[in-house]
Amino acid sequence: GDLRKKDEHGFTEYLLDEAYSLQEYFHEKIRKVENHLAWPLSLGREELWRWKTEYRSVIEPISYEMSKRIPSCWKLDPGSFLIPKEPKDFAAWSICLTEMREASITKTCVRICAGGRTHGYKGMMPGVLEEILIAIRMKVPLLLIGGFGGVVGSVVRLLMEGETDECLTYEWQVRKTKGYEDTLKILEGLDVAVNYEEIISEIRHITIEELASRVNISVDEYKQLMQMSFVDDVVMKVIQVMKGIKHE
């Protein structure tokens, strides 16, 4: 769902360029890259239309509607883009982002997580952190690439060294994200709780042995992958892992 360009540190444009190059190389259509867009990003702003036009042969946008969990008394227009300004707006974004992530992870054979913002997000918690938790709960095979830092790096340190980085604490998140505390209170009123102590406990509960077994590699191999920081090494290892999973 990331619509940032490469020069804005976004992955989507890079992935689409790679897909387009592969298509040109093999002179045939390849399976399209799915771009999952939660509401209101799915409403088709100018940037989205650029993706659809420029990369139409390799991209398949999957759009989600406004969540039915958003109270009708908030009087949000499902056909209008919501610019998040108030805590209620961020709460609406949070609910829709969570539903999109749950839906996309349900149809995922392997989830590969690297980097990830620690703050400045629009969901109920750092987006990649939420994806990790959903994948763990759904028992989806999960590859954690911690060598590129970000929130995945913090999760890897928690698993490997037992250390809890500040970005995985409620106090740090409240300091870093304006209005975050009020947003969480609104979500709590909708029975959507975010408890960072429970999140840390849940991550600690999943062992590296279990993560490794889900992708059919040894614990040592998984630990090596968790610490890799060179893109080419990561790509080769991921391809090797994917082949093993496909064979199984």
CSV table of C-alpha atoms in Angstrom, one decimal, residues 22-225:
chain,number,residue,atom,x,y,z
A,22,LEU,CA,11.2,-8.9,-15.8
A,23,GLN,CA,8.2,-8.7,-18.1
A,24,GLU,CA,10.4,-7.0,-20.7
A,25,TYR,CA,13.1,-9.6,-20.3
A,26,PHE,CA,10.9,-12.6,-20.7
A,27,HIS,CA,8.7,-10.9,-23.4
A,28,GLU,CA,5.6,-12.1,-21.7
A,29,LYS,CA,3.1,-11.0,-19.0
A,30,ILE,CA,4.0,-11.9,-15.5
A,31,ARG,CA,1.8,-12.2,-12.4
A,32,LYS,CA,0.9,-8.7,-11.4
A,33,VAL,CA,2.1,-7.0,-8.2
A,34,GLU,CA,-0.9,-6.6,-5.9
A,35,ASN,CA,-1.1,-3.2,-4.3
A,36,HIS,CA,-3.5,-3.3,-1.3
A,37,LEU,CA,-5.0,0.0,-0.5
A,38,ALA,CA,-7.0,0.7,2.6
A,39,TRP,CA,-9.7,3.3,2.7
A,40,PRO,CA,-9.4,6.3,2.1
A,41,LEU,CA,-6.2,5.7,0.1
A,42,SER,CA,-8.3,3.5,-2.2
A,43,LEU,CA,-10.4,6.4,-3.4
A,44,GLY,CA,-8.0,7.1,-6.3
A,45,ARG,CA,-6.1,10.3,-5.7
A,46,GLU,CA,-3.8,11.6,-8.3
A,47,GLU,CA,-0.8,9.5,-7.2
A,48,LEU,CA,-2.8,6.3,-7.4
A,49,TRP,CA,-4.0,7.1,-10.9
A,50,ARG,CA,-0.3,7.6,-11.9
A,51,TRP,CA,0.5,4.1,-10.7
A,52,LYS,CA,-2.4,2.6,-12.5
A,53,THR,CA,-1.5,4.4,-15.8
A,54,GLU,CA,2.2,4.1,-15.8
A,55,TYR,CA,2.4,0.5,-14.5
A,56,ARG,CA,-0.9,-0.9,-15.8
A,57,SER,CA,0.7,-4.0,-17.2
A,58,VAL,CA,2.3,-5.1,-13.9
A,59,ILE,CA,0.1,-3.7,-11.1
A,60,GLU,CA,-3.2,-4.9,-9.7
A,61,PRO,CA,-4.6,-2.4,-7.2
A,62,ILE,CA,-6.8,-4.0,-4.6
A,63,SER,CA,-9.0,-1.4,-3.0
A,64,TYR,CA,-10.9,-1.6,0.3
A,65,GLU,CA,-14.0,0.3,1.3
A,66,MET,CA,-14.5,2.2,4.5
A,67,SER,CA,-14.8,-0.1,7.4
A,68,LYS,CA,-18.3,-0.9,8.8
A,69,ARG,CA,-16.7,-0.7,12.3
A,70,ILE,CA,-16.5,3.0,12.0
A,71,PRO,CA,-19.5,4.5,14.0
A,72,SER,CA,-22.1,6.1,11.8
A,73,CYS,CA,-22.4,9.0,14.2
A,74,TRP,CA,-18.9,10.1,13.1
A,75,LYS,CA,-20.6,11.1,9.8
A,76,LEU,CA,-17.7,10.2,7.5
A,77,ASP,CA,-18.4,10.2,3.8
A,78,PRO,CA,-17.1,6.9,2.3
A,79,GLY,CA,-16.7,8.6,-1.0
A,80,SER,CA,-14.5,11.4,0.1
A,81,PHE,CA,-10.9,11.3,1.0
A,82,LEU,CA,-10.3,11.8,4.8
A,83,ILE,CA,-7.4,14.0,5.6
A,84,PRO,CA,-6.4,12.9,9.1
A,85,LYS,CA,-6.3,16.0,11.4
A,86,GLU,CA,-8.1,15.0,14.6
A,87,PRO,CA,-7.7,11.9,16.8
A,88,LYS,CA,-11.0,10.6,15.5
A,89,ASP,CA,-9.7,10.8,11.9
A,90,PHE,CA,-6.6,8.8,12.9
A,91,ALA,CA,-8.8,6.3,14.6
A,92,ALA,CA,-10.8,5.8,11.4
A,93,TRP,CA,-7.6,5.3,9.4
A,94,SER,CA,-6.4,2.8,12.0
A,95,ILE,CA,-9.5,0.6,11.8
A,96,CYS,CA,-9.3,0.6,8.0
A,97,LEU,CA,-5.6,-0.1,7.9
A,98,THR,CA,-6.0,-3.0,10.3
A,99,GLU,CA,-8.7,-4.6,8.2
A,100,MET,CA,-6.6,-4.2,5.0
A,101,ARG,CA,-3.6,-5.9,6.7
A,102,GLU,CA,-5.7,-8.7,8.0
A,103,ALA,CA,-7.2,-9.4,4.6
A,104,SER,CA,-3.9,-9.2,2.7
A,105,ILE,CA,-2.1,-11.4,5.2
A,106,THR,CA,-4.9,-14.0,5.1
A,107,LYS,CA,-4.0,-14.7,1.4
A,108,THR,CA,-0.2,-14.6,2.0
A,109,CYS,CA,2.0,-17.7,1.8
A,110,VAL,CA,5.0,-16.0,3.3
A,111,ARG,CA,5.3,-12.5,4.9
A,112,ILE,CA,8.6,-10.8,4.5
A,113,CYS,CA,9.2,-7.8,6.8
A,114,ALA,CA,12.1,-5.4,6.7
A,115,GLY,CA,12.6,-1.8,8.0
A,116,GLY,CA,9.3,-0.1,8.9
A,117,ARG,CA,8.6,3.2,10.5
A,118,THR,CA,8.8,3.5,14.3
A,119,HIS,CA,6.7,6.7,14.3
A,120,GLY,CA,4.9,9.1,11.9
A,121,TYR,CA,2.3,6.4,10.9
A,122,LYS,CA,-1.5,6.7,10.6
A,123,GLY,CA,-2.5,3.3,12.1
A,124,MET,CA,-3.0,2.2,15.7
A,125,MET,CA,0.7,1.2,15.9
A,126,PRO,CA,3.7,1.1,13.6
A,127,GLY,CA,2.4,-0.6,10.4
A,128,VAL,CA,5.0,-3.3,10.0
A,129,LEU,CA,4.8,-4.1,13.7
A,130,GLU,CA,1.1,-4.7,13.3
A,131,GLU,CA,1.7,-6.9,10.2
A,132,ILE,CA,4.2,-9.0,12.3
A,133,LEU,CA,1.6,-9.5,15.1
A,134,ILE,CA,-1.1,-10.4,12.6
A,135,ALA,CA,1.2,-12.9,10.9
A,136,ILE,CA,2.1,-14.5,14.2
A,137,ARG,CA,-1.5,-14.8,15.3
A,138,MET,CA,-2.5,-16.3,11.9
A,139,LYS,CA,0.5,-18.6,12.0
A,140,VAL,CA,1.6,-17.3,8.6
A,141,PRO,CA,5.3,-18.1,7.7
A,142,LEU,CA,7.2,-15.0,8.6
A,143,LEU,CA,10.7,-13.7,7.6
A,144,LEU,CA,12.1,-11.0,9.7
A,145,ILE,CA,15.0,-9.0,8.1
A,146,GLY,CA,16.4,-7.0,11.0
A,147,GLY,CA,19.6,-5.7,9.4
A,148,PHE,CA,17.9,-2.7,7.8
A,149,GLY,CA,16.8,-1.3,11.2
A,150,GLY,CA,13.4,0.2,11.6
A,151,VAL,CA,10.7,-1.5,13.8
A,152,VAL,CA,11.7,-4.9,12.4
A,153,GLY,CA,15.2,-4.3,13.7
A,154,SER,CA,13.7,-3.7,17.2
A,155,VAL,CA,11.6,-6.9,17.0
A,156,VAL,CA,14.7,-8.8,16.0
A,157,ARG,CA,16.6,-7.4,19.0
A,158,LEU,CA,13.8,-8.4,21.3
A,159,LEU,CA,13.8,-11.9,19.9
A,160,MET,CA,17.6,-12.4,19.8
A,161,GLU,CA,18.8,-10.4,22.8
A,162,GLY,CA,15.7,-9.9,24.9
A,163,GLU,CA,16.2,-6.1,24.7
A,164,THR,CA,13.2,-3.9,24.4
A,165,ASP,CA,13.8,-0.8,22.3
A,166,GLU,CA,12.1,2.5,23.3
A,167,CYS,CA,9.9,2.4,20.1
A,168,LEU,CA,8.2,-0.7,21.4
A,169,THR,CA,6.9,1.2,24.5
A,170,TYR,CA,3.7,3.2,25.0
A,171,GLU,CA,5.5,6.1,26.6
A,172,TRP,CA,7.9,6.6,23.7
A,173,GLN,CA,5.1,6.4,21.1
A,174,VAL,CA,3.0,8.9,23.0
A,175,ARG,CA,6.0,11.3,23.1
A,176,LYS,CA,6.7,10.9,19.4
A,177,THR,CA,3.2,10.9,17.9
A,178,LYS,CA,1.0,14.0,18.4
A,179,GLY,CA,-2.5,13.1,19.5
A,180,TYR,CA,-1.7,9.4,19.7
A,181,GLU,CA,-2.9,9.0,23.3
A,182,ASP,CA,-6.3,10.5,22.4
A,183,THR,CA,-6.5,8.2,19.3
A,184,LEU,CA,-5.9,5.1,21.4
A,185,LYS,CA,-8.6,6.2,23.9
A,186,ILE,CA,-11.1,6.5,21.0
A,187,LEU,CA,-10.1,3.1,19.8
A,188,GLU,CA,-10.4,1.6,23.3
A,189,GLY,CA,-14.0,2.9,23.3
A,190,LEU,CA,-14.6,0.7,20.2
A,191,ASP,CA,-13.0,-2.3,21.9
A,192,VAL,CA,-9.8,-1.9,20.0
A,193,ALA,CA,-7.1,-2.1,22.6
A,194,VAL,CA,-3.4,-1.4,22.0
A,195,ASN,CA,-1.2,-2.6,24.9
A,196,TYR,CA,2.5,-2.4,24.3
A,197,GLU,CA,3.4,-4.6,27.2
A,198,GLU,CA,1.1,-7.3,25.8
A,199,ILE,CA,2.7,-6.8,22.4
A,200,ILE,CA,6.2,-7.3,23.8
A,201,SER,CA,5.0,-10.4,25.6
A,202,GLU,CA,3.3,-11.8,22.5
A,203,ILE,CA,6.5,-11.3,20.5
A,204,ARG,CA,8.7,-12.9,23.2
A,205,HIS,CA,6.3,-15.9,23.3
A,206,ILE,CA,7.1,-16.8,19.6
A,207,THR,CA,10.5,-18.5,19.5
A,208,ILE,CA,13.0,-18.3,16.7
A,209,GLU,CA,12.8,-22.1,16.6
A,210,GLU,CA,9.1,-21.8,15.7
A,211,LEU,CA,9.7,-19.0,13.2
A,212,ALA,CA,12.4,-21.1,11.5
A,213,SER,CA,10.3,-24.2,11.4
A,214,ARG,CA,7.4,-22.4,9.6
A,215,VAL,CA,9.8,-21.5,6.7
A,216,ASN,CA,11.5,-24.9,6.8
A,217,ILE,CA,15.1,-23.7,7.6
A,218,SER,CA,17.4,-24.2,10.6
A,219,VAL,CA,17.5,-21.9,13.6
A,220,ASP,CA,21.0,-20.8,12.6
A,221,GLU,CA,19.9,-20.0,9.1
A,222,TYR,CA,17.0,-18.0,10.4
A,223,LYS,CA,19.3,-16.0,12.8
A,224,GLN,CA,21.6,-15.3,9.9
A,225,LEU,CA,18.8,-14.0,7.9
